[in-house]
Amino acid sequence: MSAKPAPPLNAPASDVTVKISAIDTTLWMASNLAGHMWSPKIKGFEKANFGIWSFLIEHPSGRKLVYDLG
């Protein structure tokens, strides 16, 4: 099975860049539903433990946005 190519992003062109900072919220999640997250199931990986991160996005105009994965 070969991977499908990613769809085009269709993002407009820009000369502006943003600063992105990762924020460790120190929150960790544990799930017994690992079998629903990846396939085929992997012996020894029946549970999934993962960190919940947030991201601070800073635009040169001074605008700021926090994107939270939790």
Tab-separated table of C-alpha atoms in Angstrom:
chain	number	residue	atom	x	y	z
A	1	MET	CA	0.000	0.000	0.000
A	2	SER	CA	1.465	3.370	-0.965
A	3	ALA	CA	0.728	6.649	0.753
A	4	LYS	CA	-1.578	9.122	-0.946
A	5	PRO	CA	-0.120	12.557	-1.676
A	6	ALA	CA	-1.227	15.346	0.648
A	7	PRO	CA	-3.978	17.599	-0.727
A	8	PRO	CA	-2.962	21.130	-1.724
A	9	LEU	CA	-3.159	23.707	1.086
A	10	ASN	CA	-4.278	26.532	-1.217
A	11	ALA	CA	-2.834	29.079	1.239
A	12	PRO	CA	-2.399	32.601	-0.164
A	13	ALA	CA	1.129	33.877	-0.750
A	14	SER	CA	2.517	36.206	1.940
A	15	ASP	CA	5.756	37.911	2.964
A	16	VAL	CA	4.747	37.737	6.651
A	17	THR	CA	5.959	35.093	9.078
A	18	VAL	CA	4.705	34.369	12.569
A	19	LYS	CA	6.541	33.250	15.688
A	20	ILE	CA	5.262	29.993	17.193
A	21	SER	CA	6.084	28.907	20.750
A	22	ALA	CA	5.140	25.497	22.156
A	23	ILE	CA	3.687	25.561	25.676
A	24	ASP	CA	3.888	22.419	27.809
A	25	THR	CA	0.667	22.496	29.817
A	26	THR	CA	2.009	19.612	31.973
A	27	LEU	CA	-1.302	17.813	31.320
A	28	TRP	CA	-1.034	14.205	30.242
A	29	MET	CA	-3.889	12.062	28.975
A	30	ALA	CA	-4.115	8.279	29.145
A	31	SER	CA	-6.450	6.299	26.939
A	32	ASN	CA	-7.408	2.640	26.701
A	33	LEU	CA	-8.701	3.337	23.186
A	34	ALA	CA	-5.316	3.070	21.468
A	35	GLY	CA	-6.735	0.375	19.198
A	36	HIS	CA	-9.022	3.031	17.729
A	37	MET	CA	-6.128	5.433	17.119
A	38	TRP	CA	-3.928	3.215	14.939
A	39	SER	CA	-4.307	0.090	12.922
A	40	PRO	CA	-3.251	-2.642	12.992
A	41	LYS	CA	-3.154	-3.042	16.746
A	42	ILE	CA	0.346	-3.269	18.193
A	43	LYS	CA	0.936	-5.684	21.065
A	44	GLY	CA	2.211	-3.802	24.109
A	45	PHE	CA	0.659	-0.534	22.912
A	46	GLU	CA	-2.935	-1.110	24.025
A	47	LYS	CA	-2.884	2.145	25.993
A	48	ALA	CA	-1.853	5.557	24.732
A	49	ASN	CA	-0.291	8.256	26.908
A	50	PHE	CA	0.178	11.656	25.339
A	51	GLY	CA	0.853	15.225	26.348
A	52	ILE	CA	-1.580	18.068	25.760
A	53	TRP	CA	0.245	21.018	24.227
A	54	SER	CA	-0.724	24.587	23.470
A	55	PHE	CA	0.898	26.931	20.982
A	56	LEU	CA	1.323	30.701	21.176
A	57	ILE	CA	1.228	32.234	17.692
A	58	GLU	CA	2.538	35.811	17.459
A	59	HIS	CA	2.008	37.977	14.362
A	60	PRO	CA	4.352	40.919	13.620
A	61	SER	CA	1.328	43.248	13.930
A	62	GLY	CA	1.217	42.414	17.647
A	63	ARG	CA	-1.790	40.103	17.447
A	64	LYS	CA	-1.473	36.897	19.453
A	65	LEU	CA	-3.391	33.641	19.408
A	66	VAL	CA	-3.221	30.558	21.624
A	67	TYR	CA	-4.062	27.258	19.946
A	68	ASP	CA	-4.793	24.548	22.512
A	69	LEU	CA	-4.760	20.850	21.590
A	70	GLY	CA	-6.684	19.942	24.750
